[in-house]
CSV table of C-alpha atoms and ligand atoms in Angstrom, one decimal:
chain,number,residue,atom,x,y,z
A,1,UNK,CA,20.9,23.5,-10.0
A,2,UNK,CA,23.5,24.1,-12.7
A,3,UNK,CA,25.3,21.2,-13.8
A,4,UNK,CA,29.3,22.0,-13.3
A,5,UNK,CA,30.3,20.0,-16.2
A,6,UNK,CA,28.8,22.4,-18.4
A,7,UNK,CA,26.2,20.3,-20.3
A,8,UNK,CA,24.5,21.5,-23.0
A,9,UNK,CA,22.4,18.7,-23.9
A,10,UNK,CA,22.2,15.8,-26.1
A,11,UNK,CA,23.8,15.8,-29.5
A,12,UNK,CA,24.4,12.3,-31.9
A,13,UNK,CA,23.9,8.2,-30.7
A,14,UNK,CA,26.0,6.5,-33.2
A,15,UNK,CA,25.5,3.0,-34.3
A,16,UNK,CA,27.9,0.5,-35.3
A,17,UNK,CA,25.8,-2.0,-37.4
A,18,UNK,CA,26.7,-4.6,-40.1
A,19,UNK,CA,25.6,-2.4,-43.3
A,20,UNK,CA,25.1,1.2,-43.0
A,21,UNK,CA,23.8,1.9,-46.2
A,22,UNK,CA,20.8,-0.5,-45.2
A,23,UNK,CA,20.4,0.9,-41.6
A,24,UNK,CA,20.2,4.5,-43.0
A,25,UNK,CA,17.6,3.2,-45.6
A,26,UNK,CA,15.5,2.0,-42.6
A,27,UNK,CA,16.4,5.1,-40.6
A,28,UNK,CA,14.9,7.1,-43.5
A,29,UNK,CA,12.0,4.6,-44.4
A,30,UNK,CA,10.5,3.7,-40.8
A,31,UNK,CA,11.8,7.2,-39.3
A,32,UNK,CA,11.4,9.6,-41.9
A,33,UNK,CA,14.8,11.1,-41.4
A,34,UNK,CA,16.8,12.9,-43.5
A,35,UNK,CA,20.0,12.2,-45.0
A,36,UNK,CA,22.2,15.2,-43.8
A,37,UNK,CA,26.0,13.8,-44.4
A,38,UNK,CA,28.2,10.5,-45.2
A,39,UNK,CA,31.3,9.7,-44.7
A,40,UNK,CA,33.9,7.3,-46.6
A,41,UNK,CA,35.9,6.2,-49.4
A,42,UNK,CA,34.6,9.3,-51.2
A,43,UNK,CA,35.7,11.7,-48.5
A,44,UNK,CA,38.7,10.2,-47.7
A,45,UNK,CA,38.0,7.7,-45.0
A,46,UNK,CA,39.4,3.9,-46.4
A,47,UNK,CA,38.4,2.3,-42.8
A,48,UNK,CA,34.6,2.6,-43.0
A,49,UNK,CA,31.0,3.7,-44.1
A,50,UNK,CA,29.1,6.1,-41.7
A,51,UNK,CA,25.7,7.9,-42.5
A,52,UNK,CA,24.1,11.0,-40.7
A,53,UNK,CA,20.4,11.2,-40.4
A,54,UNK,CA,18.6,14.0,-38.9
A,55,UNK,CA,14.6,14.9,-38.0
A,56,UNK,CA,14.2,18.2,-36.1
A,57,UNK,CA,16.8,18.1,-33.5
A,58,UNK,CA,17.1,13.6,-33.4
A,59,UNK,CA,20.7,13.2,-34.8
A,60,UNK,CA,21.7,9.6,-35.5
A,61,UNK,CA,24.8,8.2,-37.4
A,62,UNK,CA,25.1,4.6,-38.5
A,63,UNK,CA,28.9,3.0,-39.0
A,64,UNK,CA,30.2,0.1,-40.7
A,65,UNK,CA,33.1,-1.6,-41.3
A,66,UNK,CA,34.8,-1.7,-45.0
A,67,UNK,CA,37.7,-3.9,-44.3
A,68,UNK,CA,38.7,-6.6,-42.1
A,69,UNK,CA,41.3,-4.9,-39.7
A,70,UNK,CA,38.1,-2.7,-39.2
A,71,UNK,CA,38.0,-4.5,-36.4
A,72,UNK,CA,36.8,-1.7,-33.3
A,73,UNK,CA,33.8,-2.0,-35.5
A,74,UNK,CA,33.3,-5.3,-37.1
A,75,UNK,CA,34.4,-6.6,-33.6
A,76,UNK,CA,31.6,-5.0,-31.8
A,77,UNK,CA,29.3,-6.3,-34.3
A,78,UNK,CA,30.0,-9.9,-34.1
A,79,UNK,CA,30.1,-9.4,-29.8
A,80,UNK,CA,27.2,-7.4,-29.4
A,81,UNK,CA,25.2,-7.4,-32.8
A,82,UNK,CA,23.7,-4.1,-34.0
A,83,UNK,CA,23.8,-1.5,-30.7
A,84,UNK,CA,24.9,1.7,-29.8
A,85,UNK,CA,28.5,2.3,-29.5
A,86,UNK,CA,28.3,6.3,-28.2
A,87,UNK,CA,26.1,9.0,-27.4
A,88,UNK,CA,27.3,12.7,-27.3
A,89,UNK,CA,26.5,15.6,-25.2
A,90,UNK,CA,27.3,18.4,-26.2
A,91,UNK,CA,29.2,20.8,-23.6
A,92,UNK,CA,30.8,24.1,-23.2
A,93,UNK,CA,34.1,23.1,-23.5
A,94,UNK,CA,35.5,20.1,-23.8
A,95,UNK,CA,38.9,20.4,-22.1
A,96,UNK,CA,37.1,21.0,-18.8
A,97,UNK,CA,34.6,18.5,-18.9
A,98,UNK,CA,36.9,16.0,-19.6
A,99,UNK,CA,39.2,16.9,-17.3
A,100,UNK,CA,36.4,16.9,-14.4
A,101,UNK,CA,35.0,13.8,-15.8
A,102,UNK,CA,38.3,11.8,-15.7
A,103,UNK,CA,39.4,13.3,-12.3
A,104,UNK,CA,36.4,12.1,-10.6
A,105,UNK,CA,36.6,8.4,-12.3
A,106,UNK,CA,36.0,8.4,-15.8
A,107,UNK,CA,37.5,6.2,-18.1
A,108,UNK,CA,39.5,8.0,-20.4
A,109,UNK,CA,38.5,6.7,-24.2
A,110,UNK,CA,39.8,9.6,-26.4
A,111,UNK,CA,41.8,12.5,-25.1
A,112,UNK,CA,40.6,16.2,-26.3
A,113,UNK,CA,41.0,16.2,-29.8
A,114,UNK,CA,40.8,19.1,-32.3
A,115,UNK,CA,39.6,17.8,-36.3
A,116,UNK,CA,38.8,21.0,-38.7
A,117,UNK,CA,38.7,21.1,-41.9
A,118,UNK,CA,37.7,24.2,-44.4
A,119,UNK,CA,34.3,24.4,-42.5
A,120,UNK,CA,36.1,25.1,-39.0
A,121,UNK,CA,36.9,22.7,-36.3
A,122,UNK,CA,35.4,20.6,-33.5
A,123,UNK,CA,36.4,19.2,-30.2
A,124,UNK,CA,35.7,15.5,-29.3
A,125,UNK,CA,36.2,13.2,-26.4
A,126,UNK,CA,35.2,10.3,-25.0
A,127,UNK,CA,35.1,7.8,-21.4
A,128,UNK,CA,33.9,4.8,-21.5
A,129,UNK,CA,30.6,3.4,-20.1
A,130,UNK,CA,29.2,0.4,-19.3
A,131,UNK,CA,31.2,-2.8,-21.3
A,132,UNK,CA,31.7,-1.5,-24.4
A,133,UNK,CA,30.0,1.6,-24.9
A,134,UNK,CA,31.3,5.6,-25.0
A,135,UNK,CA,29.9,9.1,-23.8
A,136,UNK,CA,31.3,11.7,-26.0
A,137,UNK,CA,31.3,15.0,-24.7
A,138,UNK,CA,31.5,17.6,-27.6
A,139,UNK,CA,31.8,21.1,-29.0
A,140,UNK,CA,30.6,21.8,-32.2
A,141,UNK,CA,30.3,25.7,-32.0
A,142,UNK,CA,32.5,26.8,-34.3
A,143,UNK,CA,31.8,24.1,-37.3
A,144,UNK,CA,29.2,25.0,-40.4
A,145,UNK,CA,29.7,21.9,-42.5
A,146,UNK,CA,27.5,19.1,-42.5
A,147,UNK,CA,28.4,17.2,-39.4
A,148,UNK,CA,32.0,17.1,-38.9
A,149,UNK,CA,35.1,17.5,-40.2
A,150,UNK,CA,35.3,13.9,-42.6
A,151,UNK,CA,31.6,14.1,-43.2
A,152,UNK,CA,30.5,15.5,-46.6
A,153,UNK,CA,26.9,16.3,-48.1
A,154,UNK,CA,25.3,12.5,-49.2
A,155,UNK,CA,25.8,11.7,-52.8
A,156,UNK,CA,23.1,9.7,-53.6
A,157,UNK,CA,19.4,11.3,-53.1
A,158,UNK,CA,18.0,9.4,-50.9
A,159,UNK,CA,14.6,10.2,-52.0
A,160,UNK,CA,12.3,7.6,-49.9
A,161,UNK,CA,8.5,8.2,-49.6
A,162,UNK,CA,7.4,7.9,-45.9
A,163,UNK,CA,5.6,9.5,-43.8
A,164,UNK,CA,7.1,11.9,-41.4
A,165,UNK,CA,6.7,11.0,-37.8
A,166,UNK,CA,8.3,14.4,-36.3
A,167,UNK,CA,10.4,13.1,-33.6
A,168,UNK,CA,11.9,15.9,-31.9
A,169,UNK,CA,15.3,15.3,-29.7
A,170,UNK,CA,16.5,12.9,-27.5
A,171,UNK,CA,14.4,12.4,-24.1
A,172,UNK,CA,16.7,9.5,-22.1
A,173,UNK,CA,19.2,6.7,-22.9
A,174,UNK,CA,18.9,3.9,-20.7
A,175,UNK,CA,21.8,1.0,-19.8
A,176,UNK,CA,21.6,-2.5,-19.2
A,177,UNK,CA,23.8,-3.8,-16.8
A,178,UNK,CA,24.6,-7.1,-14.8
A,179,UNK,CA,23.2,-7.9,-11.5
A,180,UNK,CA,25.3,-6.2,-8.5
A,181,UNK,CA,26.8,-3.8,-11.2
A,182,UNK,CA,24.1,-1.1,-11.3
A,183,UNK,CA,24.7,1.0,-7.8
A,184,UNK,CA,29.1,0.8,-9.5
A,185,UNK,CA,27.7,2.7,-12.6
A,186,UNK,CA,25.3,5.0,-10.2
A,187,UNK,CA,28.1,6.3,-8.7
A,188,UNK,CA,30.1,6.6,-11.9
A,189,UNK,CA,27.9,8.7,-13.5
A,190,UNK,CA,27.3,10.6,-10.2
A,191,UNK,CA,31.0,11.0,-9.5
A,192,UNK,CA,32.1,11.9,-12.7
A,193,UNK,CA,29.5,13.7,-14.5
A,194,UNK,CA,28.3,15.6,-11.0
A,195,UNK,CA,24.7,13.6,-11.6
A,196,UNK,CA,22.8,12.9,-9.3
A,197,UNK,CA,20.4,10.3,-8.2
A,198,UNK,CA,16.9,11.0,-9.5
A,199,UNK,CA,14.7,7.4,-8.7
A,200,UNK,CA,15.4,4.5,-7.6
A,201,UNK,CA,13.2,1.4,-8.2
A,202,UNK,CA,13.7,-1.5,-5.9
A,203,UNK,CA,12.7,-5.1,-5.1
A,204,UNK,CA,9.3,-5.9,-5.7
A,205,UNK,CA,8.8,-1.8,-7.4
A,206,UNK,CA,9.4,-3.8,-10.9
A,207,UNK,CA,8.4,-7.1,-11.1
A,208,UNK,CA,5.4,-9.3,-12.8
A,209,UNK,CA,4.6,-12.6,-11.7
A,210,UNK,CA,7.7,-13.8,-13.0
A,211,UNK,CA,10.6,-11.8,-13.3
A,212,UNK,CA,11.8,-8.6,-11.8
A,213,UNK,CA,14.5,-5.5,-12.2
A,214,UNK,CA,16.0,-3.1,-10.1
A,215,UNK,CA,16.3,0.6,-11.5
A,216,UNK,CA,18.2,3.3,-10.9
A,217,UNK,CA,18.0,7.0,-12.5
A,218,UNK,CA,20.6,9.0,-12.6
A,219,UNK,CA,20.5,12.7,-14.3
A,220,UNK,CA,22.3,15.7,-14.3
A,221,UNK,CA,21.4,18.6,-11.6
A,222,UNK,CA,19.5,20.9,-14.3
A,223,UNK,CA,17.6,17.6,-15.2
A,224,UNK,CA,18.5,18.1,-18.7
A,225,UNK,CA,20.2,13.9,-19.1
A,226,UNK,CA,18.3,11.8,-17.6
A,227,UNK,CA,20.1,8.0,-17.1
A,228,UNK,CA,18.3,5.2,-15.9
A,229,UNK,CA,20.3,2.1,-15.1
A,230,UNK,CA,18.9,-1.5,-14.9
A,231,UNK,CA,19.7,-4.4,-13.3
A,232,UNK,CA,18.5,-7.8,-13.3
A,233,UNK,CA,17.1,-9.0,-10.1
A,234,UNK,CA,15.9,-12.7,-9.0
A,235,UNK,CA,12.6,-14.2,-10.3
A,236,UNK,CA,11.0,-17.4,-11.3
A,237,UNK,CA,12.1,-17.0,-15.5
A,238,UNK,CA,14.4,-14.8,-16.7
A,239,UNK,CA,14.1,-10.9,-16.8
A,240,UNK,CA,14.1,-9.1,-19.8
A,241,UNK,CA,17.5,-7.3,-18.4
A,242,UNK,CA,18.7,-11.1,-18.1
A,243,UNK,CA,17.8,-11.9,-21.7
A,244,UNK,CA,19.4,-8.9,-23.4
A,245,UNK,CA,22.6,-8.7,-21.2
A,246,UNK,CA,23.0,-12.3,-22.6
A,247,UNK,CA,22.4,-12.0,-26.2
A,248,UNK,CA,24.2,-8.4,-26.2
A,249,UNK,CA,27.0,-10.3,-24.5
A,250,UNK,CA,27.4,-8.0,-22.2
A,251,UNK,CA,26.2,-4.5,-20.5
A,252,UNK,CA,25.4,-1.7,-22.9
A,253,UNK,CA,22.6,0.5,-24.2
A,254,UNK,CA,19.0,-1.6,-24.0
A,255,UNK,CA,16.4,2.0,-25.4
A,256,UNK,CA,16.7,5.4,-26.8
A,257,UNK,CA,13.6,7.6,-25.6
A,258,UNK,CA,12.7,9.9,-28.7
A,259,UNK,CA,10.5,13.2,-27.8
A,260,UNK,CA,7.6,14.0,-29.6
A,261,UNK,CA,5.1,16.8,-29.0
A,262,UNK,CA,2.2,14.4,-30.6
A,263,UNK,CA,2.3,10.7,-30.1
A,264,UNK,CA,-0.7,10.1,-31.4
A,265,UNK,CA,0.3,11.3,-35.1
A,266,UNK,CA,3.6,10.5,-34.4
A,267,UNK,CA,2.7,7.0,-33.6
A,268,UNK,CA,0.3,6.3,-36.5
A,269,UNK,CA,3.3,7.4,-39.1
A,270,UNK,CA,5.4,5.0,-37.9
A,271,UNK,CA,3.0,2.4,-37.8
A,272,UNK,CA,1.8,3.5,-41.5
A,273,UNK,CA,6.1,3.1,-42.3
A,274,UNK,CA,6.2,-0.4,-40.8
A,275,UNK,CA,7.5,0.2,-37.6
A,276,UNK,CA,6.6,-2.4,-35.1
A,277,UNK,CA,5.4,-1.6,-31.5
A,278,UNK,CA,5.0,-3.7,-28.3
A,279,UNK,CA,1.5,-4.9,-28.1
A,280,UNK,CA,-0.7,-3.6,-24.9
A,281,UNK,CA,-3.5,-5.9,-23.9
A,282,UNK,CA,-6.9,-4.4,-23.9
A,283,UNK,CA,-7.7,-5.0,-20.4
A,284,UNK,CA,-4.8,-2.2,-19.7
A,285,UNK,CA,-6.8,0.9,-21.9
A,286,UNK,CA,-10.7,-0.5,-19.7
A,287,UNK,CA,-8.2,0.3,-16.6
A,288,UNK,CA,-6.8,3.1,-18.0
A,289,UNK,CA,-10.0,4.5,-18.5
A,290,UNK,CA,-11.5,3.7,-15.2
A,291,UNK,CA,-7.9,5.7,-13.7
A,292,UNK,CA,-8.7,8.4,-15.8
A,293,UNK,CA,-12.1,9.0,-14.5
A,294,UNK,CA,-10.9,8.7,-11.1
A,295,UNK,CA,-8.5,12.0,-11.6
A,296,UNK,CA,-9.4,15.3,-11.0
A,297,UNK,CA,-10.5,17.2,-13.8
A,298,UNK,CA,-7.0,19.1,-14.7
A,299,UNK,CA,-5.5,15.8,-14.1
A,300,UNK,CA,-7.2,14.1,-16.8
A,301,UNK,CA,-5.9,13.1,-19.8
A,302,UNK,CA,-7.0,15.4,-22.7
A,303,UNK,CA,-6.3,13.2,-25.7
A,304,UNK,CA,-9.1,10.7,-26.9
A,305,UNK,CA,-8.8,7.6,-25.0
A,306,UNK,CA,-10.7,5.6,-27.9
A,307,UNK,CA,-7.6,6.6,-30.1
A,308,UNK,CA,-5.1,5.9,-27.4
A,309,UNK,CA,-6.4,3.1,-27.1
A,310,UNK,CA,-6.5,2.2,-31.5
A,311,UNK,CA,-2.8,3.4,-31.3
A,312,UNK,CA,-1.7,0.9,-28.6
A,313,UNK,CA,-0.2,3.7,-26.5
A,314,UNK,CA,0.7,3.5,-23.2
A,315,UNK,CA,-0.3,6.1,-20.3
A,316,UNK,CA,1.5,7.1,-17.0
A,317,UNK,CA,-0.6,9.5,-14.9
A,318,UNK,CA,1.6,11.3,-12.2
A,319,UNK,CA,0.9,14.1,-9.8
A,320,UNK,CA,2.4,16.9,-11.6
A,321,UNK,CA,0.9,15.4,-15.5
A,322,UNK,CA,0.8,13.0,-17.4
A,323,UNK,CA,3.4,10.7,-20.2
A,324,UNK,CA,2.4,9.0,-22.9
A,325,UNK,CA,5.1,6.7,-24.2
A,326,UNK,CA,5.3,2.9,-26.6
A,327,UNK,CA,8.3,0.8,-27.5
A,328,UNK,CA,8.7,-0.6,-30.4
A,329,UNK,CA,9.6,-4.5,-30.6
A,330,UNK,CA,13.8,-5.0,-31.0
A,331,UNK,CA,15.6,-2.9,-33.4
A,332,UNK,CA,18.1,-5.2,-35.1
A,333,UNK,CA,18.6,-9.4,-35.1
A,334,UNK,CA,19.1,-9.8,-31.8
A,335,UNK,CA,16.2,-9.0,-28.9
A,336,UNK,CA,18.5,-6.1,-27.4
A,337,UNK,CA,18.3,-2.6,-28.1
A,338,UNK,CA,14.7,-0.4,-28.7
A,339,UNK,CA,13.4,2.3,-29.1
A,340,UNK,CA,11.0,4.4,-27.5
A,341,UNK,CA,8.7,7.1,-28.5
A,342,UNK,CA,7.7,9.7,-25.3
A,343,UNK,CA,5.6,12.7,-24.7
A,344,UNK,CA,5.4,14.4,-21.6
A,345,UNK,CA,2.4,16.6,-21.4
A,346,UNK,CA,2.4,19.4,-17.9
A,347,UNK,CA,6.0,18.7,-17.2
A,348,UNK,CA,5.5,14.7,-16.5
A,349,UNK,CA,9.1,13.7,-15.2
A,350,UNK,CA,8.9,10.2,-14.4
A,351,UNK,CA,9.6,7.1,-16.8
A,352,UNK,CA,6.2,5.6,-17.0
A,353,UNK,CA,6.1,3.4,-13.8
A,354,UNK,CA,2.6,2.9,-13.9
A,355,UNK,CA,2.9,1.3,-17.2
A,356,UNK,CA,5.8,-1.2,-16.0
A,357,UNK,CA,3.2,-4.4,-15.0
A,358,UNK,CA,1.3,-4.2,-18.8
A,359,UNK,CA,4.9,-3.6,-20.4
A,360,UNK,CA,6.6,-6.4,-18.9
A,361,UNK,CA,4.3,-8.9,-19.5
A,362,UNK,CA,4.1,-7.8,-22.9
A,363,UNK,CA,8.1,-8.1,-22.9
A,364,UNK,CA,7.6,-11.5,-21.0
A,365,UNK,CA,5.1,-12.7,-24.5
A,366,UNK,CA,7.5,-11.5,-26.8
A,367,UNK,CA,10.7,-13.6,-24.6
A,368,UNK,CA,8.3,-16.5,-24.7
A,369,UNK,CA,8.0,-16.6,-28.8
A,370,UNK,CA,12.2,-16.5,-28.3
A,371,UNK,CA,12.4,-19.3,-26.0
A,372,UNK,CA,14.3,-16.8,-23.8
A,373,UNK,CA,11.6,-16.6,-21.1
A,374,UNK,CA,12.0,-20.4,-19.3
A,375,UNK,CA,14.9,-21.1,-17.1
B,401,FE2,FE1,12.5,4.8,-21.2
């Protein structure tokens, strides 16, 4: 089914964060991206600092604030600490998007706006979603410079050894939300993006012996965005959705998905860069293995499960193939937003629900080490 917003797929996440310059060094260090474009005092913007990084077709910018009436971002920094302001899809036009979008519910943000400069123009605009957060929807089709119009080509060299980890693209941004909100943002996205209801994980599908979620996805027809929603739902300690909704101070992004077409090199560059992963008990790989076996040949898994294992990935075995996914531990101060590295092999769909007991308590550990876990 087509999608009658016109979605073309993902395009940037942007970042507000408390130094950008340091956040693109670690974007570049632990990631191995590339410096692509900058934007500030030396192209003409007084406000603030922004940096665009780019591996294969991952886009990522990072914004800070350079004064103190910079407040839309120093603001969102003090409330929510470092996080994800907006994401962008790109679509076929802009005009009509919007206009679908806000007709159907959205929150208008930013109207359809044309910026050019001698590189051509784009179109940007934005609804809100979730607390504090913004979907851009975007056209970028008739602009050659570096990222947009205000962004000019880096002027320092950024030359940082590391290995390259070859992230791909985008696979799924998921939101945090409080409890009793999720099915209000369901139907958001649904109503005004024409998604559609993909999964829904109720009580008792998520849970450990302690805490437990409710999750919804949501994605568009042509499966191209998928959305999963979370909400916290009742348990003995607190849920990890409980924990970041109250040190983000609010609802907002919790992971970005990153696609790779080989975890398992993938995974050991970013470990060799310093990039810290969730740790998986090894009683999960002597189940995995014993699961494995159990499949059906063409089922199985065809990567080495001893190096699986060594790499402390984790691995979701559905009917139609298999995912291979790991998160790594909080991205910034505070224990809210991750990220999370993804390969589906034999078109895979689902979001690693098998893996959801041996993540959680892994989660649960981590809360623990916080304080965050007891009531
Ligand atoms: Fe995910």
């Amino acid at each position: 089914m087509k999608n009658s917003i016109g979605i073309l797929g993902y395009d940037y996440v942007e970042f507000y964060v408390g130094s950008a310059k340091m956040t693109a060094y670690w974007f570049m260090r632990a990631f191995g991206m590339k410096l692509s474009g900058y934007s500030g005092p030396e192209s003409g913007t007084r406000d603030r600092v922004s940096y665009y990084l780019t591996q294969n077709n991952l886009k990522f910018v990072v914004t800070a604030p350079l004064k103190p009436e910079s407040y839309e971002i120093s603001g969102f920094v003090v409330q929510h600490g470092e996080g994800v302001k907006r994401w962008a899809l790109r679509v076929k036009d802009v005009d009509d998007a919007f206009l679908q979008a806000v007709s159907h519910g959205a929150i208008p943000v930013q109207t359809p706006t044309h910026i050019e400069d001698e590189s051509g123009y784009i179109t940007e605009a934005s609804i809100r979603i979730y607390d504090d957060t913004e979907l851009v929807l975007l056209n970028n089709d008739h602009y050659s410079g570096v990222f947009k119009p205000g962004y000019i080509a880096p002027h320092f060299s950024g030359n940082i050894q590391s290995d390259e980890p070859q992230l791909q693209k985008i696979d799924h941004i998921v939101g945090n939300v409080r409890t009793n909100e999720m099915n209000q943002w369901v139907n958001y996205f649904n109503n005004s993006l024409d998604f559609e209801t993909f999964i829904h994980f109720g009580p008792g599908d998520i849970s450990t012996k302690y805490s437990a979620l409710l999750s919804t996805v949501v994605h568009s027809k042509d499966n191209l965005i998928k959305n999963p929603i979370n909400e916290p739902y009742e348990g003995i300690k607190v849920s990890q959705i409980e924990e970041y909704i109250r040190e983000y101070k609010g609802s907002g992004i919790q992971h970005v998905a990153i696609a790779t077409d080989d975890i398992l090199s993938s995974i050991r560059a970013l470990r060799n860069n310093g990039v810290d992963f969730l740790e998986i008990p090894e009683s999960y790989y002597d189940q995995l293995e014993e699961r494995n076996a159990g499949y059906p040949k063409e089922n199985r898994i065809t990567e080495d499960l001893s190096q699986i294992r060594e790499s402390g990935i984790l691995c979701d075995i559905e009917s139609t193939g298999y995912l291979l996914q790991l998160f790594t531990k909080p991205f910034g101060d505070r224990p809210t937003f991750f990220f999370e590295i993804i390969q589906r092999k034999n078109g895979a769909e689902g979001f690693g629900q098998g893996n959801f007991q041996a993540l959680f308590e892994s989660i649960e550990g981590e809360q623990a080490k916080r304080g965050n876990l007891d009531r």
